mmCIF file of C-alpha atoms in Angstrom:
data_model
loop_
_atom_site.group_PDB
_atom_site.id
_atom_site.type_symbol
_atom_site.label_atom_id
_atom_site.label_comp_id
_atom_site.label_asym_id
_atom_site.label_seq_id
_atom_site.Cartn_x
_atom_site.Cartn_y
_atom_site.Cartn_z
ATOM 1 C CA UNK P 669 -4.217 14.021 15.484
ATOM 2 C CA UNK P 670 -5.925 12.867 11.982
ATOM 3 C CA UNK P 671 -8.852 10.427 12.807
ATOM 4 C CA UNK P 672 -7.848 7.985 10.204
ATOM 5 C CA UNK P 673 -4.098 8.155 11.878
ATOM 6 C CA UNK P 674 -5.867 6.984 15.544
ATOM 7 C CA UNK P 675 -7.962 4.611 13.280
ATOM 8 C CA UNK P 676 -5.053 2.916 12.348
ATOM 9 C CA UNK P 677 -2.749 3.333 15.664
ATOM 10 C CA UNK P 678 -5.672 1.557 17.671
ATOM 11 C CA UNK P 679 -5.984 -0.854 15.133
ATOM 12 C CA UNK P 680 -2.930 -1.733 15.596
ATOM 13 C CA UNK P 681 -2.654 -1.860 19.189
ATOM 14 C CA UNK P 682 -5.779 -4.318 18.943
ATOM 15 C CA UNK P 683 -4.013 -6.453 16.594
ATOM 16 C CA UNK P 684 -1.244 -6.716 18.597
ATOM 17 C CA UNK P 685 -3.241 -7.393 22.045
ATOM 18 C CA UNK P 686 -4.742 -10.062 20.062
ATOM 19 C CA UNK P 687 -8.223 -8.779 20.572
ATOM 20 C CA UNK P 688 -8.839 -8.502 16.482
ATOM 21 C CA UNK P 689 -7.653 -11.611 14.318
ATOM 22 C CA UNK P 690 -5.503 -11.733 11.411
ATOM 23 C CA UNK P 691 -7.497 -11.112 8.428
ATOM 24 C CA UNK P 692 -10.261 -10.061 9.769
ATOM 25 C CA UNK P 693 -12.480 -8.825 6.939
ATOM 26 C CA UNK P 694 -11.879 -11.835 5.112
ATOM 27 C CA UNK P 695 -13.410 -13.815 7.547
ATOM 28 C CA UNK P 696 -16.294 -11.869 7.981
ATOM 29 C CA UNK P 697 -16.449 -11.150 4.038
ATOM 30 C CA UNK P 698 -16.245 -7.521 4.354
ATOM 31 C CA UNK P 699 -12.935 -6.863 2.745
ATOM 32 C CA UNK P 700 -13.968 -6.209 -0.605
ATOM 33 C CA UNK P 701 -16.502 -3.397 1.487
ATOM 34 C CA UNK P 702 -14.108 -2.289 2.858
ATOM 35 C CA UNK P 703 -11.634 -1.255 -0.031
ATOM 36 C CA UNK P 704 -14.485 0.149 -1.981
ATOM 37 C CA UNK P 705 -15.179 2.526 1.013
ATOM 38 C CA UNK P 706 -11.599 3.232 1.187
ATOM 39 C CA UNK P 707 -11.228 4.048 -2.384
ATOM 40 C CA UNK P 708 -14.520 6.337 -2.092
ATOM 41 C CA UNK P 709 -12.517 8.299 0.264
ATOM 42 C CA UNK P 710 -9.046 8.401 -1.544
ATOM 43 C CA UNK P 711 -10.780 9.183 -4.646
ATOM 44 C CA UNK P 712 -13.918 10.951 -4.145
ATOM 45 C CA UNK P 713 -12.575 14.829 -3.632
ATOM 46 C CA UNK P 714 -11.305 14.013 -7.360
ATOM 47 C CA UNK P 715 -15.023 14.733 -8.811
ATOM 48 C CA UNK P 716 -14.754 18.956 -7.062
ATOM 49 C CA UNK P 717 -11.333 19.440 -8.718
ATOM 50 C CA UNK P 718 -11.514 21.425 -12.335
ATOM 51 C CA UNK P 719 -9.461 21.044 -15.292
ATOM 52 C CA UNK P 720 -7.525 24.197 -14.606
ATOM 53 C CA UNK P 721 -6.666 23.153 -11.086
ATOM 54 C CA UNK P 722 -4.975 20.075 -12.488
ATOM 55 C CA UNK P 723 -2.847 22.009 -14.857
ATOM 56 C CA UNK P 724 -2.346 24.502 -12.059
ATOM 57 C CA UNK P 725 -0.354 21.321 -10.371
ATOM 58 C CA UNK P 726 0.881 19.650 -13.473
ATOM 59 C CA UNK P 727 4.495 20.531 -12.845
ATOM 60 C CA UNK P 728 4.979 20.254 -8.877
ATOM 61 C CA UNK P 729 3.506 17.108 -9.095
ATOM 62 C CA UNK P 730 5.697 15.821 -11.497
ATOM 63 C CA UNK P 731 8.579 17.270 -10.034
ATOM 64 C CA UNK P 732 7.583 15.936 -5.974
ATOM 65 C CA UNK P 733 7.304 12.092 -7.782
ATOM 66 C CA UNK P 734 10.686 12.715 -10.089
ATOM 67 C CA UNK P 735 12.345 13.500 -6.256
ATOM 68 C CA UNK P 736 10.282 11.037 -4.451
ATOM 69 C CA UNK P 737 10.873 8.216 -6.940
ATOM 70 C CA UNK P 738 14.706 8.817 -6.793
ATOM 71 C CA UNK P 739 15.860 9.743 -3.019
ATOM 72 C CA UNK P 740 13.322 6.609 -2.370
ATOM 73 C CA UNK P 741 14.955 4.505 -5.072
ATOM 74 C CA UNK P 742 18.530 5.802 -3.406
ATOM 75 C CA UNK P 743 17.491 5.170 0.048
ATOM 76 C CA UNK P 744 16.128 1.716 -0.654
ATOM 77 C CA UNK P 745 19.147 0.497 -2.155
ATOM 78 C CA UNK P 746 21.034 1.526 0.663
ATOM 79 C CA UNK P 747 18.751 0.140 3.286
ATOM 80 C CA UNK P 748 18.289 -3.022 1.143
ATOM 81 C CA UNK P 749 22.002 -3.533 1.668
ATOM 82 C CA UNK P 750 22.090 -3.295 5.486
ATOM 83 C CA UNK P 751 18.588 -5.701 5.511
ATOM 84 C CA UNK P 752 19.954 -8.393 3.016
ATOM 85 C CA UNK P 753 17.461 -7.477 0.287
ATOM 86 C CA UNK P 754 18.949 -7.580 -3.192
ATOM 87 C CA UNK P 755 18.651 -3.631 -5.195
ATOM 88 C CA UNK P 756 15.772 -4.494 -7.052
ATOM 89 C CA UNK P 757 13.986 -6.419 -4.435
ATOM 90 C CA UNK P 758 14.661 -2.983 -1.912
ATOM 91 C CA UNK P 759 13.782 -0.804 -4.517
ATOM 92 C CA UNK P 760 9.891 -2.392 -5.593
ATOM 93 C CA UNK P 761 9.810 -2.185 -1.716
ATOM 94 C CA UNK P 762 10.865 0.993 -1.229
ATOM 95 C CA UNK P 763 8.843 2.443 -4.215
ATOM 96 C CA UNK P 764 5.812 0.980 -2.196
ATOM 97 C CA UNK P 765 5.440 4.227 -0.259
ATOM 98 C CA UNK P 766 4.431 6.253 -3.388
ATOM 99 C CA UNK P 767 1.420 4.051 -3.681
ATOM 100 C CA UNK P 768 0.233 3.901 -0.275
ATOM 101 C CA UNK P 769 -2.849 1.744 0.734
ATOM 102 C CA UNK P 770 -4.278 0.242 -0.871
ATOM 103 C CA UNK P 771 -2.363 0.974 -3.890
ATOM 104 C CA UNK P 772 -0.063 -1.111 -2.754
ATOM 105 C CA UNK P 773 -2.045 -4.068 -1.925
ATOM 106 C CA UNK P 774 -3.908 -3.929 -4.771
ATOM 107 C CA UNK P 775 -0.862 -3.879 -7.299
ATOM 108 C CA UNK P 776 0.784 -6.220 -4.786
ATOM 109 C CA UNK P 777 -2.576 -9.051 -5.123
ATOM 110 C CA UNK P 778 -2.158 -8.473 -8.631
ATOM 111 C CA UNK P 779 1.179 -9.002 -9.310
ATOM 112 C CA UNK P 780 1.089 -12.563 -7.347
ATOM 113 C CA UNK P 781 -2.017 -13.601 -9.343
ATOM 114 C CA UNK P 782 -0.640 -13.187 -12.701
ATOM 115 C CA UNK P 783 1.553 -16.432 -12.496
ATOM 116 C CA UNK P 784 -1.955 -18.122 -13.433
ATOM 117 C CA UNK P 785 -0.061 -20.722 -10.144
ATOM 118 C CA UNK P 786 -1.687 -22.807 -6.941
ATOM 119 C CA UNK P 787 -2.701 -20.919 -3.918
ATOM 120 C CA UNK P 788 0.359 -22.401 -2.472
ATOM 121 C CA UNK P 789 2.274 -20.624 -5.204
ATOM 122 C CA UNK P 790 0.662 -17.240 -4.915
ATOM 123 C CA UNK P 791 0.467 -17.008 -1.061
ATOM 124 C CA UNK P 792 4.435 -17.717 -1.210
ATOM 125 C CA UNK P 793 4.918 -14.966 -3.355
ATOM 126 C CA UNK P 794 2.176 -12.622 -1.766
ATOM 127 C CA UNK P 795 4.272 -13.327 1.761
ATOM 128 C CA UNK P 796 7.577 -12.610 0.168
ATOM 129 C CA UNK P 797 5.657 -9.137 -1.300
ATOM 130 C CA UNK P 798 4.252 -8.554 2.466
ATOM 131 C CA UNK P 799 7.377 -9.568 4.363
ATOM 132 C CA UNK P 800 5.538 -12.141 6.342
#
């Protein structure tokens, strides 16, 4: 099994035995480490990869996100339906898992800051975002 996979399964499992708090790395100021390392390792194999590599992959790329972005649109919708969730609201949701972490966070933070409203506001609207 993937380190970063156990990683995240025993995080988890702490979380859940209470052992680690909720928001952690807040707490102890270390989030904004934190997604920098992250980021390092998402994007850091990105500086070995040549031009012709890229173009090598130009066209199943674009055709895995053309499928992903429609069967997860599709699937959404219908899952949004049997949740409650309106289309649109399933399918920002759904289109989430393209993203991944902290992709999704990030545009997620982002998106509930730019209503320039209180904490109160943006904390509502981050926790509708999260599902909270």
């Amino acid at each position: 099994m993937n380190t970063f996979i156990l990683c995240l399964l025993f995080g988890i499992l702490l979380r859940e035995l209470k052992i680690f708090k909720p928001n952690m790395l807040v707490g102890i100021d270390a989030y904004g480490l934190m997604m920098l390392g992250i980021l390092l390792i998402i994007y850091g194999p990105l500086a070995t990869t040549s031009v012709s590599d890229l173009i090598d992959l130009l066209i199943p790329l674009l055709l895995s996100f053309l499928i992903g972005v429609f069967g997860s649109a599709v699937f959404a919708s219908i899952a949004g339906k049997i949740l409650g969730f309106s289309v649109p609201m399933a399918i920002a949701i759904g289109l989430t898992s393209l993203y991944g972490f902290p992709g999704t966070m990030i545009l997620s933070q982002e998106a509930a800051k730019s209503i320039q409203g209180t904490e109160e506001e943006i904390a509502m609207i981050e926790g509708q975002i999260y599902l909270k």
